[in-house]
mmCIF file of C-alpha atoms and ligand atoms in Angstrom:
data_model
loop_
_atom_site.group_PDB
_atom_site.id
_atom_site.type_symbol
_atom_site.label_atom_id
_atom_site.label_comp_id
_atom_site.label_asym_id
_atom_site.label_seq_id
_atom_site.Cartn_x
_atom_site.Cartn_y
_atom_site.Cartn_z
ATOM 1 C CA MET A 15 129.486 -77.560 -16.900
ATOM 2 C CA ASP A 16 129.351 -74.954 -19.078
ATOM 3 C CA VAL A 17 131.700 -72.304 -17.838
ATOM 4 C CA GLN A 18 130.490 -69.384 -18.972
ATOM 5 C CA GLU A 19 127.128 -69.553 -17.594
ATOM 6 C CA VAL A 20 129.102 -70.338 -13.979
ATOM 7 C CA LEU A 21 132.363 -68.533 -13.852
ATOM 8 C CA HIS A 22 132.774 -64.840 -11.518
ATOM 9 C CA MET A 23 135.793 -64.465 -9.689
ATOM 10 C CA VAL A 24 134.905 -63.244 -6.203
ATOM 11 C CA GLY A 25 133.079 -59.845 -6.494
ATOM 12 C CA GLY A 26 132.930 -56.933 -3.791
ATOM 13 C CA GLU A 27 136.186 -55.468 -2.131
ATOM 14 C CA GLY A 28 136.152 -57.960 0.487
ATOM 15 C CA GLU A 29 138.916 -60.348 1.750
ATOM 16 C CA THR A 30 138.110 -63.308 -0.262
ATOM 17 C CA SER A 31 137.771 -60.710 -2.891
ATOM 18 C CA TYR A 32 139.144 -60.878 -6.026
ATOM 19 C CA ALA A 33 139.486 -57.094 -6.023
ATOM 20 C CA VAL A 34 141.893 -58.125 -2.708
ATOM 21 C CA ASN A 35 143.747 -61.413 -4.424
ATOM 22 C CA SER A 36 144.621 -60.117 -8.358
ATOM 23 C CA THR A 37 148.123 -58.755 -6.981
ATOM 24 C CA PHE A 38 149.893 -61.767 -9.380
ATOM 25 C CA GLN A 39 147.627 -60.755 -12.266
ATOM 26 C CA LYS A 40 148.623 -57.071 -11.960
ATOM 27 C CA THR A 41 151.820 -58.144 -11.751
ATOM 28 C CA GLY A 42 151.992 -59.618 -14.890
ATOM 29 C CA THR A 43 150.156 -57.296 -16.656
ATOM 30 C CA THR A 44 152.921 -54.536 -14.909
ATOM 31 C CA ILE A 45 155.262 -56.650 -17.090
ATOM 32 C CA ALA A 46 152.935 -56.431 -19.727
ATOM 33 C CA MET A 47 152.551 -52.854 -20.039
ATOM 34 C CA LYS A 48 155.908 -52.080 -22.227
ATOM 35 C CA VAL A 49 154.026 -53.747 -25.094
ATOM 36 C CA VAL A 50 150.779 -53.022 -24.772
ATOM 37 C CA LEU A 51 151.698 -49.225 -25.022
ATOM 38 C CA GLU A 52 153.199 -50.010 -27.915
ATOM 39 C CA GLY A 53 151.026 -51.227 -29.434
ATOM 40 C CA ILE A 54 148.207 -48.637 -29.029
ATOM 41 C CA MET A 55 150.390 -45.963 -29.728
ATOM 42 C CA LYS A 56 151.478 -48.100 -33.918
ATOM 43 C CA VAL A 57 147.605 -48.172 -33.906
ATOM 44 C CA TYR A 58 146.638 -44.158 -32.943
ATOM 45 C CA ASN A 59 150.113 -42.946 -35.101
ATOM 46 C CA SER A 60 148.564 -44.796 -38.158
ATOM 47 C CA THR A 61 145.051 -44.461 -37.924
ATOM 48 C CA LEU A 62 145.041 -41.392 -36.333
ATOM 49 C CA PRO A 63 141.226 -41.689 -35.299
ATOM 50 C CA GLN A 64 138.698 -39.048 -34.247
ATOM 51 C CA CYS A 65 137.810 -41.443 -31.479
ATOM 52 C CA LEU A 66 139.435 -44.928 -29.907
ATOM 53 C CA CYS A 67 137.955 -47.821 -29.662
ATOM 54 C CA ILE A 68 139.452 -49.688 -26.796
ATOM 55 C CA ALA A 69 137.957 -52.994 -25.239
ATOM 56 C CA ASP A 70 139.440 -54.943 -22.804
ATOM 57 C CA LEU A 71 137.740 -58.958 -22.501
ATOM 58 C CA GLY A 72 137.706 -60.305 -19.265
ATOM 59 C CA CYS A 73 138.328 -57.402 -17.208
ATOM 60 C CA SER A 74 136.492 -58.929 -13.750
ATOM 61 C CA SER A 75 136.157 -56.368 -11.232
ATOM 62 C CA GLY A 76 139.095 -54.163 -8.968
ATOM 63 C CA THR A 77 141.777 -52.233 -9.502
ATOM 64 C CA ASN A 78 143.342 -54.004 -12.379
ATOM 65 C CA SER A 79 140.678 -54.001 -15.230
ATOM 66 C CA LEU A 80 141.283 -49.990 -14.964
ATOM 67 C CA LEU A 81 144.676 -50.554 -14.502
ATOM 68 C CA VAL A 82 145.839 -50.553 -18.438
ATOM 69 C CA LEU A 83 142.945 -47.819 -19.119
ATOM 70 C CA THR A 84 144.906 -45.329 -17.465
ATOM 71 C CA GLN A 85 147.998 -46.036 -18.809
ATOM 72 C CA ILE A 86 147.025 -45.904 -22.594
ATOM 73 C CA ILE A 87 145.623 -42.242 -22.360
ATOM 74 C CA ASP A 88 148.330 -41.113 -20.291
ATOM 75 C CA THR A 89 150.142 -42.091 -22.756
ATOM 76 C CA ILE A 90 148.395 -41.153 -25.703
ATOM 77 C CA GLU A 91 148.016 -38.005 -24.692
ATOM 78 C CA SER A 92 151.287 -36.805 -24.034
ATOM 79 C CA VAL A 93 152.048 -37.705 -28.096
ATOM 80 C CA ARG A 94 148.740 -36.169 -28.943
ATOM 81 C CA ASN A 95 149.843 -32.956 -27.060
ATOM 82 C CA ARG A 96 153.192 -33.442 -28.156
ATOM 83 C CA LEU A 97 152.644 -33.465 -31.281
ATOM 84 C CA GLY A 98 149.357 -30.677 -31.400
ATOM 85 C CA HIS A 99 146.948 -33.234 -32.814
ATOM 86 C CA PRO A 100 142.921 -32.261 -32.192
ATOM 87 C CA LEU A 101 141.144 -33.958 -28.960
ATOM 88 C CA LEU A 102 140.746 -37.759 -28.749
ATOM 89 C CA GLU A 103 137.040 -39.371 -27.534
ATOM 90 C CA TYR A 104 137.621 -42.717 -26.364
ATOM 91 C CA GLN A 105 135.537 -44.957 -26.571
ATOM 92 C CA VAL A 106 135.951 -48.123 -23.708
ATOM 93 C CA ALA A 107 134.262 -51.394 -23.219
ATOM 94 C CA LEU A 108 135.053 -52.988 -20.068
ATOM 95 C CA ASN A 109 134.103 -56.931 -21.084
ATOM 96 C CA ASP A 110 133.749 -60.097 -18.649
ATOM 97 C CA LEU A 111 130.390 -62.767 -18.682
ATOM 98 C CA THR A 112 127.006 -61.902 -17.482
ATOM 99 C CA GLY A 113 127.991 -63.087 -13.515
ATOM 100 C CA ASN A 114 131.005 -60.408 -13.461
ATOM 101 C CA ASP A 115 130.540 -57.900 -10.484
ATOM 102 C CA PHE A 116 130.450 -54.850 -12.960
ATOM 103 C CA ASN A 117 128.502 -52.813 -10.647
ATOM 104 C CA THR A 118 132.167 -52.687 -7.905
ATOM 105 C CA ILE A 119 133.962 -51.144 -11.227
ATOM 106 C CA PHE A 120 130.822 -48.536 -12.163
ATOM 107 C CA LYS A 121 131.420 -47.716 -8.589
ATOM 108 C CA SER A 122 135.029 -46.607 -9.077
ATOM 109 C CA LEU A 123 134.036 -44.742 -12.309
ATOM 110 C CA PRO A 124 133.057 -41.224 -10.339
ATOM 111 C CA ALA A 125 136.251 -40.870 -9.173
ATOM 112 C CA LEU A 126 138.402 -42.132 -12.180
ATOM 113 C CA TYR A 127 136.983 -39.269 -14.382
ATOM 114 C CA GLU A 128 137.231 -37.047 -11.839
ATOM 115 C CA ARG A 129 141.381 -38.027 -10.756
ATOM 116 C CA LEU A 130 141.164 -37.057 -14.911
ATOM 117 C CA LYS A 131 139.871 -34.303 -15.438
ATOM 118 C CA LYS A 132 142.242 -32.725 -12.311
ATOM 119 C CA LYS A 133 145.060 -34.671 -14.407
ATOM 120 C CA LYS A 134 144.514 -33.639 -18.210
ATOM 121 C CA GLY A 135 142.078 -30.064 -17.848
ATOM 122 C CA GLU A 136 139.607 -29.320 -20.342
ATOM 123 C CA ARG A 137 142.242 -30.332 -22.926
ATOM 124 C CA PHE A 138 140.909 -34.068 -23.276
ATOM 125 C CA GLY A 139 138.673 -36.044 -23.849
ATOM 126 C CA PRO A 140 135.598 -36.707 -23.146
ATOM 127 C CA CYS A 141 136.361 -41.000 -22.535
ATOM 128 C CA PHE A 142 133.369 -43.110 -22.405
ATOM 129 C CA ILE A 143 133.414 -46.192 -20.192
ATOM 130 C CA SER A 144 131.060 -48.672 -20.532
ATOM 131 C CA GLY A 145 130.353 -52.547 -19.729
ATOM 132 C CA LEU A 146 129.983 -55.259 -21.583
ATOM 133 C CA PRO A 147 128.436 -58.552 -20.287
ATOM 134 C CA GLY A 148 129.152 -61.673 -22.577
ATOM 135 C CA SER A 149 131.642 -64.182 -23.938
ATOM 136 C CA PHE A 150 134.604 -63.132 -25.699
ATOM 137 C CA ILE A 151 134.381 -66.429 -27.285
ATOM 138 C CA GLY A 152 131.893 -64.371 -29.871
ATOM 139 C CA ARG A 153 131.119 -61.257 -31.576
ATOM 140 C CA LEU A 154 130.956 -58.612 -28.948
ATOM 141 C CA PHE A 155 131.313 -55.723 -31.248
ATOM 142 C CA PRO A 156 130.206 -54.806 -34.707
ATOM 143 C CA CYS A 157 132.535 -55.160 -37.818
ATOM 144 C CA ASN A 158 135.497 -52.770 -38.324
ATOM 145 C CA THR A 159 134.768 -50.683 -35.011
ATOM 146 C CA ILE A 160 137.083 -51.514 -32.186
ATOM 147 C CA HIS A 161 141.265 -50.269 -32.474
ATOM 148 C CA PHE A 162 142.808 -52.361 -29.724
ATOM 149 C CA VAL A 163 141.661 -55.488 -27.806
ATOM 150 C CA HIS A 164 143.464 -55.788 -24.275
ATOM 151 C CA SER A 165 142.899 -59.062 -22.347
ATOM 152 C CA SER A 166 144.472 -60.570 -18.979
ATOM 153 C CA TYR A 167 144.740 -63.826 -17.722
ATOM 154 C CA SER A 168 141.367 -64.588 -19.288
ATOM 155 C CA VAL A 169 141.970 -65.948 -22.757
ATOM 156 C CA HIS A 170 143.265 -69.675 -21.079
ATOM 157 C CA TRP A 171 139.530 -69.615 -19.735
ATOM 158 C CA LEU A 172 137.243 -72.588 -21.549
ATOM 159 C CA SER A 173 133.733 -72.402 -22.399
ATOM 160 C CA GLN A 174 132.958 -75.878 -21.031
ATOM 161 C CA VAL A 175 134.584 -78.632 -19.721
ATOM 162 C CA PRO A 176 135.116 -81.088 -22.927
ATOM 163 C CA ILE A 177 132.488 -83.160 -23.684
ATOM 164 C CA GLY A 178 133.472 -87.067 -23.776
ATOM 165 C CA PRO A 179 136.845 -87.341 -22.576
ATOM 166 C CA GLU A 180 137.033 -90.292 -20.638
ATOM 167 C CA ASP A 181 137.072 -90.158 -17.381
ATOM 168 C CA ASN A 182 139.770 -88.009 -15.547
ATOM 169 C CA LYS A 183 140.579 -90.506 -12.937
ATOM 170 C CA GLY A 184 139.881 -88.042 -9.583
ATOM 171 C CA GLN A 185 140.532 -84.668 -11.516
ATOM 172 C CA ILE A 186 139.371 -81.352 -12.116
ATOM 173 C CA TYR A 187 141.429 -80.465 -14.566
ATOM 174 C CA LEU A 188 144.496 -82.012 -16.728
ATOM 175 C CA ALA A 189 146.999 -83.576 -14.840
ATOM 176 C CA LYS A 190 150.625 -85.560 -15.600
ATOM 177 C CA THR A 191 148.274 -88.376 -15.298
ATOM 178 C CA SER A 192 145.457 -87.288 -17.233
ATOM 179 C CA SER A 193 145.492 -90.597 -20.593
ATOM 180 C CA SER A 194 146.336 -88.814 -24.218
ATOM 181 C CA SER A 195 142.308 -88.620 -24.746
ATOM 182 C CA VAL A 196 141.962 -86.096 -22.023
ATOM 183 C CA ARG A 197 144.384 -84.149 -22.889
ATOM 184 C CA LYS A 198 143.415 -84.384 -26.724
ATOM 185 C CA ALA A 199 139.596 -83.229 -25.533
ATOM 186 C CA TYR A 200 141.498 -79.776 -23.796
ATOM 187 C CA LEU A 201 143.325 -79.336 -26.486
ATOM 188 C CA GLU A 202 140.857 -79.236 -29.012
ATOM 189 C CA GLN A 203 139.023 -77.853 -26.438
ATOM 190 C CA PHE A 204 140.908 -74.880 -26.345
ATOM 191 C CA GLN A 205 141.942 -74.670 -30.564
ATOM 192 C CA LYS A 206 137.827 -74.807 -31.117
ATOM 193 C CA ASP A 207 137.064 -71.736 -28.257
ATOM 194 C CA PHE A 208 140.425 -69.901 -29.373
ATOM 195 C CA SER A 209 139.950 -69.930 -33.253
ATOM 196 C CA VAL A 210 136.483 -68.613 -32.698
ATOM 197 C CA PHE A 211 137.847 -65.801 -30.484
ATOM 198 C CA LEU A 212 140.362 -64.937 -33.091
ATOM 199 C CA ARG A 213 137.890 -64.456 -35.901
ATOM 200 C CA SER A 214 135.122 -62.783 -33.860
ATOM 201 C CA ARG A 215 138.564 -60.723 -32.800
ATOM 202 C CA TYR A 216 139.399 -60.398 -36.655
ATOM 203 C CA ASP A 217 135.885 -59.547 -37.856
ATOM 204 C CA GLU A 218 135.628 -56.316 -35.152
ATOM 205 C CA LEU A 219 139.058 -54.798 -35.205
ATOM 206 C CA VAL A 220 139.750 -52.111 -38.158
ATOM 207 C CA PRO A 221 142.121 -52.678 -40.219
ATOM 208 C CA GLY A 222 145.915 -51.929 -39.140
ATOM 209 C CA GLY A 223 144.100 -52.685 -34.821
ATOM 210 C CA HIS A 224 146.216 -54.519 -32.388
ATOM 211 C CA MET A 225 145.578 -56.701 -29.759
ATOM 212 C CA VAL A 226 147.591 -57.464 -26.653
ATOM 213 C CA MET A 227 147.199 -61.024 -24.533
ATOM 214 C CA THR A 228 148.524 -61.976 -21.928
ATOM 215 C CA MET A 229 147.666 -65.952 -20.344
ATOM 216 C CA LEU A 230 148.673 -68.322 -18.450
ATOM 217 C CA GLY A 231 151.145 -71.539 -20.413
ATOM 218 C CA SER A 232 153.780 -73.779 -20.579
ATOM 219 C CA LYS A 233 157.293 -73.070 -21.061
ATOM 220 C CA SER A 234 157.536 -76.739 -21.433
ATOM 221 C CA GLU A 235 157.000 -78.078 -25.465
ATOM 222 C CA ASP A 236 154.694 -80.944 -23.204
ATOM 223 C CA PRO A 237 151.451 -78.081 -23.131
ATOM 224 C CA PHE A 238 150.211 -80.578 -20.230
ATOM 225 C CA SER A 239 154.504 -80.506 -18.069
ATOM 226 C CA ARG A 240 154.207 -79.331 -14.444
ATOM 227 C CA ASP A 241 152.953 -75.814 -14.290
ATOM 228 C CA PHE A 242 149.866 -74.520 -13.734
ATOM 229 C CA CYS A 243 149.100 -78.901 -14.161
ATOM 230 C CA THR A 244 150.140 -79.101 -10.230
ATOM 231 C CA LEU A 245 148.441 -76.085 -8.435
ATOM 232 C CA MET A 246 145.130 -77.445 -10.038
ATOM 233 C CA GLU A 247 146.016 -81.051 -9.270
ATOM 234 C CA LEU A 248 146.811 -80.094 -5.752
ATOM 235 C CA LEU A 249 143.627 -78.349 -5.868
ATOM 236 C CA ALA A 250 142.186 -82.212 -5.913
ATOM 237 C CA LYS A 251 143.590 -84.105 -4.094
ATOM 238 C CA SER A 252 142.224 -81.041 -1.616
ATOM 239 C CA LEU A 253 138.295 -82.292 -2.883
ATOM 240 C CA LYS A 254 139.205 -85.825 -2.807
ATOM 241 C CA ASP A 255 140.358 -85.619 1.193
ATOM 242 C CA LEU A 256 137.774 -83.342 1.595
ATOM 243 C CA VAL A 257 134.905 -85.724 -0.045
ATOM 244 C CA SER A 258 136.601 -88.597 1.722
ATOM 245 C CA LYS A 259 136.303 -87.193 4.739
ATOM 246 C CA GLU A 260 133.229 -85.736 4.372
ATOM 247 C CA GLY A 261 131.596 -88.900 3.029
ATOM 248 C CA ARG A 262 130.175 -86.579 -0.175
ATOM 249 C CA SER A 263 130.312 -88.292 -3.290
ATOM 250 C CA ASN A 264 130.811 -86.019 -5.725
ATOM 251 C CA HIS A 265 131.843 -85.974 -9.660
ATOM 252 C CA GLN A 266 134.243 -83.813 -10.647
ATOM 253 C CA GLU A 267 157.436 -63.254 -24.674
ATOM 254 C CA ILE A 268 157.086 -65.685 -21.648
ATOM 255 C CA PHE A 269 157.753 -64.806 -18.046
ATOM 256 C CA ASP A 270 156.835 -66.671 -14.540
ATOM 257 C CA VAL A 271 155.216 -65.512 -11.715
ATOM 258 C CA ASN A 272 155.523 -66.696 -8.305
ATOM 259 C CA TRP A 273 152.340 -68.473 -7.661
ATOM 260 C CA ASP A 274 152.510 -66.951 -4.141
ATOM 261 C CA PRO A 275 152.606 -63.309 -5.273
ATOM 262 C CA ASN A 276 154.098 -61.579 -1.773
ATOM 263 C CA ASP A 277 157.198 -63.811 -2.801
ATOM 264 C CA ASP A 278 158.809 -61.634 -5.672
ATOM 265 C CA ASN A 279 161.965 -62.992 -5.758
ATOM 266 C CA HIS A 280 163.755 -59.259 -4.696
ATOM 267 C CA ASN A 281 163.971 -60.552 -1.620
ATOM 268 C CA GLU A 282 166.836 -62.326 -1.109
ATOM 269 C CA GLY A 283 167.679 -63.532 1.879
ATOM 270 C CA PHE A 284 164.648 -63.145 2.879
ATOM 271 C CA MET A 285 163.085 -66.696 3.881
ATOM 272 C CA PHE A 286 159.371 -66.500 3.107
ATOM 273 C CA ASP A 287 157.642 -69.436 5.363
ATOM 274 C CA ASN A 288 155.554 -72.233 3.338
ATOM 275 C CA ILE A 289 152.552 -71.669 5.288
ATOM 276 C CA SER A 290 152.288 -67.816 4.651
ATOM 277 C CA SER A 291 153.052 -68.510 1.397
ATOM 278 C CA ALA A 292 150.359 -71.123 0.892
ATOM 279 C CA ARG A 293 148.339 -68.413 2.064
ATOM 280 C CA ASN A 294 148.895 -66.360 -0.441
ATOM 281 C CA ALA A 295 148.892 -68.205 -2.929
ATOM 282 C CA VAL A 296 145.740 -70.776 -2.443
ATOM 283 C CA ARG A 297 143.786 -67.122 -1.473
ATOM 284 C CA CYS A 298 144.558 -65.870 -5.042
ATOM 285 C CA VAL A 299 143.245 -69.689 -6.408
ATOM 286 C CA ARG A 300 140.158 -69.187 -5.043
ATOM 287 C CA ALA A 301 139.712 -65.622 -5.918
ATOM 288 C CA VAL A 302 139.394 -66.990 -9.382
ATOM 289 C CA THR A 303 137.732 -70.890 -8.959
ATOM 290 C CA GLU A 304 134.863 -70.123 -5.718
ATOM 291 C CA SER A 305 132.540 -69.535 -8.060
ATOM 292 C CA MET A 306 132.380 -72.762 -9.948
ATOM 293 C CA PHE A 307 133.327 -75.479 -6.688
ATOM 294 C CA VAL A 308 129.883 -73.569 -5.387
ATOM 295 C CA HIS A 309 128.183 -74.423 -8.235
ATOM 296 C CA GLN A 310 129.027 -78.091 -8.228
ATOM 297 C CA PHE A 311 129.660 -78.772 -4.546
ATOM 298 C CA GLY A 312 127.763 -76.113 -2.189
ATOM 299 C CA GLU A 313 128.428 -73.468 -0.050
ATOM 300 C CA ALA A 314 128.723 -75.501 2.801
ATOM 301 C CA ILE A 315 132.462 -77.060 2.293
ATOM 302 C CA ILE A 316 134.148 -74.137 0.652
ATOM 303 C CA ASP A 317 135.946 -73.063 3.842
ATOM 304 C CA ASN A 318 136.837 -76.394 4.266
ATOM 305 C CA LEU A 319 138.445 -77.246 0.949
ATOM 306 C CA TYR A 320 140.612 -73.740 0.744
ATOM 307 C CA GLN A 321 141.985 -74.461 4.123
ATOM 308 C CA ARG A 322 142.984 -78.259 3.421
ATOM 309 C CA TYR A 323 143.862 -77.187 -0.033
ATOM 310 C CA THR A 324 146.170 -74.395 1.805
ATOM 311 C CA GLU A 325 147.960 -77.186 4.434
ATOM 312 C CA ILE A 326 148.485 -79.473 0.994
ATOM 313 C CA ILE A 327 150.548 -76.259 -0.611
ATOM 314 C CA ALA A 328 152.430 -75.712 2.547
ATOM 315 C CA GLU A 329 153.231 -79.593 2.166
ATOM 316 C CA HIS A 330 154.574 -79.145 -1.116
ATOM 317 C CA LEU A 331 156.533 -75.968 -0.658
ATOM 318 C CA SER A 332 158.230 -77.558 1.687
ATOM 319 C CA LYS A 333 159.332 -80.148 -0.612
ATOM 320 C CA GLU A 334 163.532 -79.095 -1.994
ATOM 321 C CA ASN A 335 163.133 -77.193 -4.891
ATOM 322 C CA ALA A 336 159.531 -76.741 -5.048
ATOM 323 C CA ARG A 337 159.788 -72.870 -4.244
ATOM 324 C CA GLU A 338 161.740 -72.304 -7.970
ATOM 325 C CA LYS A 339 159.269 -74.689 -10.096
ATOM 326 C CA SER A 340 156.303 -73.122 -7.963
ATOM 327 C CA LYS A 341 155.661 -70.314 -11.159
ATOM 328 C CA TYR A 342 152.671 -69.522 -13.409
ATOM 329 C CA VAL A 343 154.175 -69.601 -16.809
ATOM 330 C CA SER A 344 152.943 -66.572 -18.531
ATOM 331 C CA LEU A 345 152.533 -65.954 -22.795
ATOM 332 C CA LEU A 346 152.158 -62.700 -23.687
ATOM 333 C CA ILE A 347 151.323 -62.219 -27.030
ATOM 334 C CA SER A 348 150.712 -58.596 -29.244
ATOM 335 C CA LEU A 349 149.082 -59.033 -33.079
ATOM 336 C CA LYS A 350 147.987 -56.266 -35.603
ATOM 337 C CA ARG A 351 145.457 -56.987 -37.736
ATOM 338 C CA LYS A 352 145.955 -56.477 -41.741
HETATM 339 N N1 SAH B 425 141.679 -59.120 -16.623
HETATM 340 C C1 SAH B 425 141.798 -59.094 -15.736
HETATM 341 C C2 SAH B 425 140.955 -60.413 -14.539
HETATM 342 C C3 SAH B 425 141.568 -61.592 -14.966
HETATM 343 S S1 SAH B 425 140.240 -62.676 -14.280
HETATM 344 C C4 SAH B 425 143.035 -59.161 -14.514
HETATM 345 O O1 SAH B 425 143.875 -59.110 -14.684
HETATM 346 O O2 SAH B 425 143.464 -58.890 -13.439
HETATM 347 C C5 SAH B 425 139.794 -63.649 -15.444
HETATM 348 C C6 SAH B 425 138.801 -62.833 -16.405
HETATM 349 O O3 SAH B 425 137.992 -63.676 -17.358
HETATM 350 C C7 SAH B 425 137.178 -63.424 -14.922
HETATM 351 O O4 SAH B 425 136.313 -62.299 -14.790
HETATM 352 C C8 SAH B 425 136.465 -64.289 -16.137
HETATM 353 O O5 SAH B 425 135.142 -64.601 -16.056
HETATM 354 C C9 SAH B 425 136.703 -64.151 -17.531
HETATM 355 N N2 SAH B 425 136.441 -64.381 -18.267
HETATM 356 C C10 SAH B 425 136.706 -66.022 -18.392
HETATM 357 N N3 SAH B 425 135.787 -66.545 -19.584
HETATM 358 C C11 SAH B 425 135.887 -65.575 -20.562
HETATM 359 C C12 SAH B 425 134.274 -65.340 -21.502
HETATM 360 N N4 SAH B 425 134.544 -66.553 -22.157
HETATM 361 N N5 SAH B 425 134.217 -64.333 -21.983
HETATM 362 C C13 SAH B 425 135.016 -63.316 -20.942
HETATM 363 N N6 SAH B 425 135.286 -63.221 -20.344
HETATM 364 C C14 SAH B 425 135.856 -64.547 -19.361
#
């Protein structure tokens, strides 16, 4: 499967949309914000540009796509005013794959411009925001033109399902049971994609430019340990259950955030029930993975698939200690271009 042709988060603002079901990513981005703002301040101070060029790679749609931008503008503007620096123009590119629902973002821009105008007055900007469809595994901008790159929960996506691994025994992704050659194929695909990604950003960033990425990862030295794999293994299990039932034969700084984004660990003494937690976790996974299952298996199975997935996750959460282990592990990386 060429992921880049098929993948898109569920668009719009409906019940199953990414916009409504991206609390987990929002939490991660909020945790990463301090590092993002430190990065952008370094670029601003060292380059003092007339126009600050910012790129958000894998922006998707919904409020997350503009969350970092508004914080960046607030921070830079307060420093710029304090130091009496001249007006600064902002050029912002929101990038995602061509299937992304850019329209929902575009529709929210007039309100954003209005808010900025009210809050900052006449002595601000202007700020030019545009959508840029295309894959970040490759060049997106001319050489030496970007000051700051931000990317949250996007860079872990592979460009394609690795070609050539031997049969991955009914899995849809890496699993604990995957053979070493399957693991190697996934690792090599990631290394290949990530090298092209880094090389492209190196070309596009100005000297002194900066990049901050948050992505899913693993705490363990064994990159194929439980963490993320479990969630995907359980999704594969749901699919298998469904296929057998319906008789269809188809081929198939580190921080934690809970699978259930509403279970934020701060509600001590408050017990979340496994079914609601499973539902919350599945809503997030569905908003992200639905397009690939529709492509592969068609619309008809989708509701049943995620219903079965909810049951399997609830069962998993009921096991002893499962809840402590049911977390996404995030890697936060901040890089300066020489
Ligand atoms: N940054 C947002 C969205 C994360 S979802 C947030 O934090 O909420 C991940 C996004 O990455 C998806 O919208 C997906 O389409 C996009 N993506 C995955 N691979 C990509 C690629 N090669 N090029 C551009 N975007 C990609």
